[in-house]
Amino acid sequence: MISRRWVAAAAALAVTVGVAGCSDGGGAAQGGDVLTIGMPNGTQTNNQNPFTGTSSALSLGYAWAMYEPLVQVNPVDFTADPEPWLASAYEWNDDYTAFTFTAREDVTWSDGEDFTADDIAFTAELLRDAEGLNTAGLPYDQVTVDGDAVTITFTEPQFVNRDRVLSMIVVPEHIWSEIDDPATELNQEPVGTGPYTLSSWTSQAAILDVNPEYWGGEPAVPQLRYTSYTDNNALTTALSNGEVQWGWTFIADIESVYVANDPEHLQYWAAPGLAIDALFLNTQAAPFDDLAVRQALNMVIDRDVISAQATSDLFPPVTNPTGIAQPVGDPFLAPEYLDATLSVDVEGARDVLEAAGYTWDASEQLLDPSGEAVTFTITNPSGWNDYLTADQLIVDAASQLGMSADVDATTVDGWMEAIGNGDFQAMMHWTETGSTPYEVYANVMGGQYLQPMGEQATWNFGRFDDASAAEALQTYATSSDEAAQTAALATLQQVFVDQVPAIPIVVKPFAAEYSTLHWEGWPDESNPYAQPQPTGTQVSRILMELQPAGD
């Protein structure tokens, strides 16, 4: 499965496990001449748009080898200062309503045109004005250019969105200004500033070669080859036999299944953060439109078992009812929740249901107050084994309460469309991360993401609608008063605990598998210069660190 990334939707062709072994292809055959990269995201479409989550470029991650951020932000090292990238310098004002970036000199686009401050300004205006691009909901206001400096102002303070603002990628004005609808543009001849350019996209692979004009110097890796595998199992095989040298998929019993094939070179790193995997619940549809059902199910799930059986203990269980990962999130916890823990309480859950008017028939089937059987389906993509295992364990837990539940393993594109439209009852999904718990709560409860059923939502898939949560999120995001922020965060924790808009399951680290057989310089626990996944804006940073093994 993927981490915190949209997957390609309806597609024209399938890229499967056999691709990596083709005559012009795999890591084992090419050795140090190519870096092979894989993701288990199934069918792709020839879409290279860096703004739309359904594009192949974003699904597999190679967008970030072509398009670069203004600043590189490190979400796995909160002590690290953001590193200037396309911006040679940056600053923000005291209340985070204005960010100023200085355009780096001597940068060219891959088509030879100069990169300038106007490109930064154009991209910010594009995100502000073009429908469907500002998926983060940032309140852009004015954009001004003064020489090489670009100032972007916002109508509200962007304290919690600092990383998003700094990580803004830049597209060339001379190309994108001619595009009528940026949100639907396929961008099949992408032009970026990054260290690589797309040389071919076929049913066999996406191949990127070195950008000879790259401002950061020549990368050591001559060629990148990206493959989309049908599921976790297919990618696991490719990673384990060396066909893929960098990727991310959940591997059960990773030490014996993956590392043991070549303990010297097959490595992985699960970098801690604040993101979690949660059971997202549709709060606008039965049975999870009833608080009692959400509370009761939350009380019977054994997260230790899910961590062990679904993630092989790679993802630790969420232990705090606020959903805040510990110990990294301890500084954010309200005093009343600092020592709170989640534990299984079947009898307590039955009491909650009984008090809400639920009963059981002679076969111990749970009946709602109107006498209807309580049933639900958990929907996740086929092949995402960690999620599907967790789903079944949750079904088993629900059976202790007499709830009839099942698991629907569907296609990735069908799943993405369904959850965006609110056409689901329950599903496992990740949250984003950041330097505060804001993203976790906004992803689950954010009023800015709230959409009517049937209209696509980018977060708050469960359509949780609570005025106090929306107000607290707004205060936390916009206030420059530390006391007000602390009070708002305490409110968010209380709403999350009391209203159970989603059920926290396991902590979601930034995890990736990689091989050091041909390439060294990967981020790891001893050198956490970036998060290790191949699908983030830090990809260009990692690619420029890699060197041939043994050099």
PDB file of C-alpha atoms in Angstrom, residues 192-310:
ATOM      1  CA  GLY A 192      10.721  20.860 -14.624  1.00  0.00           C
ATOM      2  CA  THR A 193      13.842  22.055 -12.837  1.00  0.00           C
ATOM      3  CA  GLY A 194      14.689  18.709 -11.249  1.00  0.00           C
ATOM      4  CA  PRO A 195      17.690  16.427 -11.715  1.00  0.00           C
ATOM      5  CA  TYR A 196      15.828  14.117 -14.133  1.00  0.00           C
ATOM      6  CA  THR A 197      13.540  14.384 -17.145  1.00  0.00           C
ATOM      7  CA  LEU A 198      10.963  11.927 -18.434  1.00  0.00           C
ATOM      8  CA  SER A 199      12.428  10.199 -21.477  1.00  0.00           C
ATOM      9  CA  SER A 200       9.726   7.576 -22.048  1.00  0.00           C
ATOM     10  CA  TRP A 201       6.440   6.401 -20.628  1.00  0.00           C
ATOM     11  CA  THR A 202       5.138   3.074 -21.873  1.00  0.00           C
ATOM     12  CA  SER A 203       3.182   0.100 -20.673  1.00  0.00           C
ATOM     13  CA  GLN A 204       6.501  -1.325 -19.498  1.00  0.00           C
ATOM     14  CA  ALA A 205       7.978   1.499 -17.473  1.00  0.00           C
ATOM     15  CA  ALA A 206       8.425   5.179 -16.852  1.00  0.00           C
ATOM     16  CA  ILE A 207      12.058   5.982 -17.567  1.00  0.00           C
ATOM     17  CA  LEU A 208      13.811   9.181 -16.481  1.00  0.00           C
ATOM     18  CA  ASP A 209      17.271  10.275 -17.592  1.00  0.00           C
ATOM     19  CA  VAL A 210      19.607  12.865 -16.152  1.00  0.00           C
ATOM     20  CA  ASN A 211      18.799  16.522 -16.788  1.00  0.00           C
ATOM     21  CA  PRO A 212      22.144  17.747 -18.170  1.00  0.00           C
ATOM     22  CA  GLU A 213      21.378  21.336 -17.180  1.00  0.00           C
ATOM     23  CA  TYR A 214      20.473  20.613 -13.567  1.00  0.00           C
ATOM     24  CA  TRP A 215      21.427  23.493 -11.303  1.00  0.00           C
ATOM     25  CA  GLY A 216      22.498  21.164  -8.480  1.00  0.00           C
ATOM     26  CA  GLY A 217      25.144  19.352 -10.504  1.00  0.00           C
ATOM     27  CA  GLU A 218      25.120  15.938 -12.147  1.00  0.00           C
ATOM     28  CA  PRO A 219      23.441  13.157 -10.134  1.00  0.00           C
ATOM     29  CA  ALA A 220      25.422   9.943  -9.782  1.00  0.00           C
ATOM     30  CA  VAL A 221      22.522   7.720 -10.862  1.00  0.00           C
ATOM     31  CA  PRO A 222      22.343   7.753 -14.685  1.00  0.00           C
ATOM     32  CA  GLN A 223      18.770   6.556 -15.061  1.00  0.00           C
ATOM     33  CA  LEU A 224      15.595   5.988 -13.039  1.00  0.00           C
ATOM     34  CA  ARG A 225      13.111   3.258 -13.928  1.00  0.00           C
ATOM     35  CA  TYR A 226       9.691   3.292 -12.251  1.00  0.00           C
ATOM     36  CA  THR A 227       7.319   0.334 -12.259  1.00  0.00           C
ATOM     37  CA  SER A 228       3.822   0.024 -10.822  1.00  0.00           C
ATOM     38  CA  TYR A 229       3.167  -3.442  -9.421  1.00  0.00           C
ATOM     39  CA  THR A 230      -0.237  -5.013  -9.102  1.00  0.00           C
ATOM     40  CA  ASP A 231      -0.177  -5.346  -5.320  1.00  0.00           C
ATOM     41  CA  ASN A 232       1.981  -5.662  -2.200  1.00  0.00           C
ATOM     42  CA  ASN A 233       2.935  -9.272  -2.933  1.00  0.00           C
ATOM     43  CA  ALA A 234       4.221  -8.502  -6.413  1.00  0.00           C
ATOM     44  CA  LEU A 235       6.346  -5.608  -5.191  1.00  0.00           C
ATOM     45  CA  THR A 236       7.619  -7.641  -2.235  1.00  0.00           C
ATOM     46  CA  THR A 237       8.943 -10.251  -4.662  1.00  0.00           C
ATOM     47  CA  ALA A 238      10.637  -7.603  -6.786  1.00  0.00           C
ATOM     48  CA  LEU A 239      12.220  -5.927  -3.767  1.00  0.00           C
ATOM     49  CA  SER A 240      13.410  -9.226  -2.321  1.00  0.00           C
ATOM     50  CA  ASN A 241      15.078 -10.461  -5.506  1.00  0.00           C
ATOM     51  CA  GLY A 242      16.716  -7.125  -6.306  1.00  0.00           C
ATOM     52  CA  GLU A 243      14.628  -6.175  -9.319  1.00  0.00           C
ATOM     53  CA  VAL A 244      13.464  -3.110  -7.411  1.00  0.00           C
ATOM     54  CA  GLN A 245      16.044  -1.183  -5.418  1.00  0.00           C
ATOM     55  CA  TRP A 246      13.770   1.419  -3.802  1.00  0.00           C
ATOM     56  CA  GLY A 247      10.137   1.316  -2.906  1.00  0.00           C
ATOM     57  CA  TRP A 248       7.584   1.106  -0.203  1.00  0.00           C
ATOM     58  CA  THR A 249       5.145  -1.650   0.490  1.00  0.00           C
ATOM     59  CA  PHE A 250       4.117  -3.334   3.667  1.00  0.00           C
ATOM     60  CA  ILE A 251       5.969  -6.653   4.071  1.00  0.00           C
ATOM     61  CA  ALA A 252       4.753  -9.000   6.768  1.00  0.00           C
ATOM     62  CA  ASP A 253       7.657 -10.447   8.758  1.00  0.00           C
ATOM     63  CA  ILE A 254       9.988  -8.131   6.902  1.00  0.00           C
ATOM     64  CA  GLU A 255      13.194  -9.481   8.417  1.00  0.00           C
ATOM     65  CA  SER A 256      12.688 -13.036   7.155  1.00  0.00           C
ATOM     66  CA  VAL A 257      10.740 -12.300   3.976  1.00  0.00           C
ATOM     67  CA  TYR A 258      12.848  -9.375   2.723  1.00  0.00           C
ATOM     68  CA  VAL A 259      16.050  -8.669   4.653  1.00  0.00           C
ATOM     69  CA  ALA A 260      17.133 -12.324   4.965  1.00  0.00           C
ATOM     70  CA  ASN A 261      17.565 -12.576   1.180  1.00  0.00           C
ATOM     71  CA  ASP A 262      20.613 -10.293   1.392  1.00  0.00           C
ATOM     72  CA  PRO A 263      21.148  -8.996   4.942  1.00  0.00           C
ATOM     73  CA  GLU A 264      24.131  -6.910   3.892  1.00  0.00           C
ATOM     74  CA  HIS A 265      22.267  -4.861   1.290  1.00  0.00           C
ATOM     75  CA  LEU A 266      18.495  -5.145   1.696  1.00  0.00           C
ATOM     76  CA  GLN A 267      17.566  -2.448   4.187  1.00  0.00           C
ATOM     77  CA  TYR A 268      14.496  -0.621   5.423  1.00  0.00           C
ATOM     78  CA  TRP A 269      13.798   2.345   7.651  1.00  0.00           C
ATOM     79  CA  ALA A 270      10.557   3.228   9.414  1.00  0.00           C
ATOM     80  CA  ALA A 271      11.031   6.826  10.520  1.00  0.00           C
ATOM     81  CA  PRO A 272       8.660   7.962  13.282  1.00  0.00           C
ATOM     82  CA  GLY A 273       6.224  10.832  12.879  1.00  0.00           C
ATOM     83  CA  LEU A 274       2.781  11.975  14.016  1.00  0.00           C
ATOM     84  CA  ALA A 275       0.760  10.289  11.249  1.00  0.00           C
ATOM     85  CA  ILE A 276      -1.500   7.366  12.089  1.00  0.00           C
ATOM     86  CA  ASP A 277      -3.521   4.700  10.340  1.00  0.00           C
ATOM     87  CA  ALA A 278      -7.148   4.973  11.414  1.00  0.00           C
ATOM     88  CA  LEU A 279     -10.456   3.324  10.702  1.00  0.00           C
ATOM     89  CA  PHE A 280     -12.321   6.158   8.981  1.00  0.00           C
ATOM     90  CA  LEU A 281     -16.066   5.965   9.657  1.00  0.00           C
ATOM     91  CA  ASN A 282     -18.866   7.419   7.557  1.00  0.00           C
ATOM     92  CA  THR A 283     -20.602   9.503  10.205  1.00  0.00           C
ATOM     93  CA  GLN A 284     -23.438  10.395   7.840  1.00  0.00           C
ATOM     94  CA  ALA A 285     -24.579   6.809   7.169  1.00  0.00           C
ATOM     95  CA  ALA A 286     -25.708   3.909   9.334  1.00  0.00           C
ATOM     96  CA  PRO A 287     -24.469   2.414  11.515  1.00  0.00           C
ATOM     97  CA  PHE A 288     -21.710   4.939  12.239  1.00  0.00           C
ATOM     98  CA  ASP A 289     -24.015   7.929  12.230  1.00  0.00           C
ATOM     99  CA  ASP A 290     -24.760   6.782  15.790  1.00  0.00           C
ATOM    100  CA  LEU A 291     -22.136   7.817  18.337  1.00  0.00           C
ATOM    101  CA  ALA A 292     -22.834   4.747  20.486  1.00  0.00           C
ATOM    102  CA  VAL A 293     -21.778   2.406  17.672  1.00  0.00           C
ATOM    103  CA  ARG A 294     -18.570   4.365  17.063  1.00  0.00           C
ATOM    104  CA  GLN A 295     -17.744   4.377  20.767  1.00  0.00           C
ATOM    105  CA  ALA A 296     -18.484   0.685  21.216  1.00  0.00           C
ATOM    106  CA  LEU A 297     -16.400  -0.446  18.256  1.00  0.00           C
ATOM    107  CA  ASN A 298     -13.512   1.719  19.448  1.00  0.00           C
ATOM    108  CA  MET A 299     -13.649  -0.089  22.798  1.00  0.00           C
ATOM    109  CA  VAL A 300     -13.290  -3.641  21.454  1.00  0.00           C
ATOM    110  CA  ILE A 301     -10.435  -3.264  18.943  1.00  0.00           C
ATOM    111  CA  ASP A 302      -7.154  -4.774  20.125  1.00  0.00           C
ATOM    112  CA  ARG A 303      -4.493  -2.547  18.620  1.00  0.00           C
ATOM    113  CA  ASP A 304      -1.634  -4.652  19.937  1.00  0.00           C
ATOM    114  CA  VAL A 305      -2.930  -7.611  17.947  1.00  0.00           C
ATOM    115  CA  ILE A 306      -3.351  -5.501  14.811  1.00  0.00           C
ATOM    116  CA  SER A 307       0.171  -4.108  15.171  1.00  0.00           C
ATOM    117  CA  ALA A 308       1.595  -7.604  15.515  1.00  0.00           C
ATOM    118  CA  GLN A 309      -0.487  -9.487  12.946  1.00  0.00           C
ATOM    119  CA  ALA A 310      -1.150  -6.798  10.342  1.00  0.00           C
TER     120      ALA A 310
END
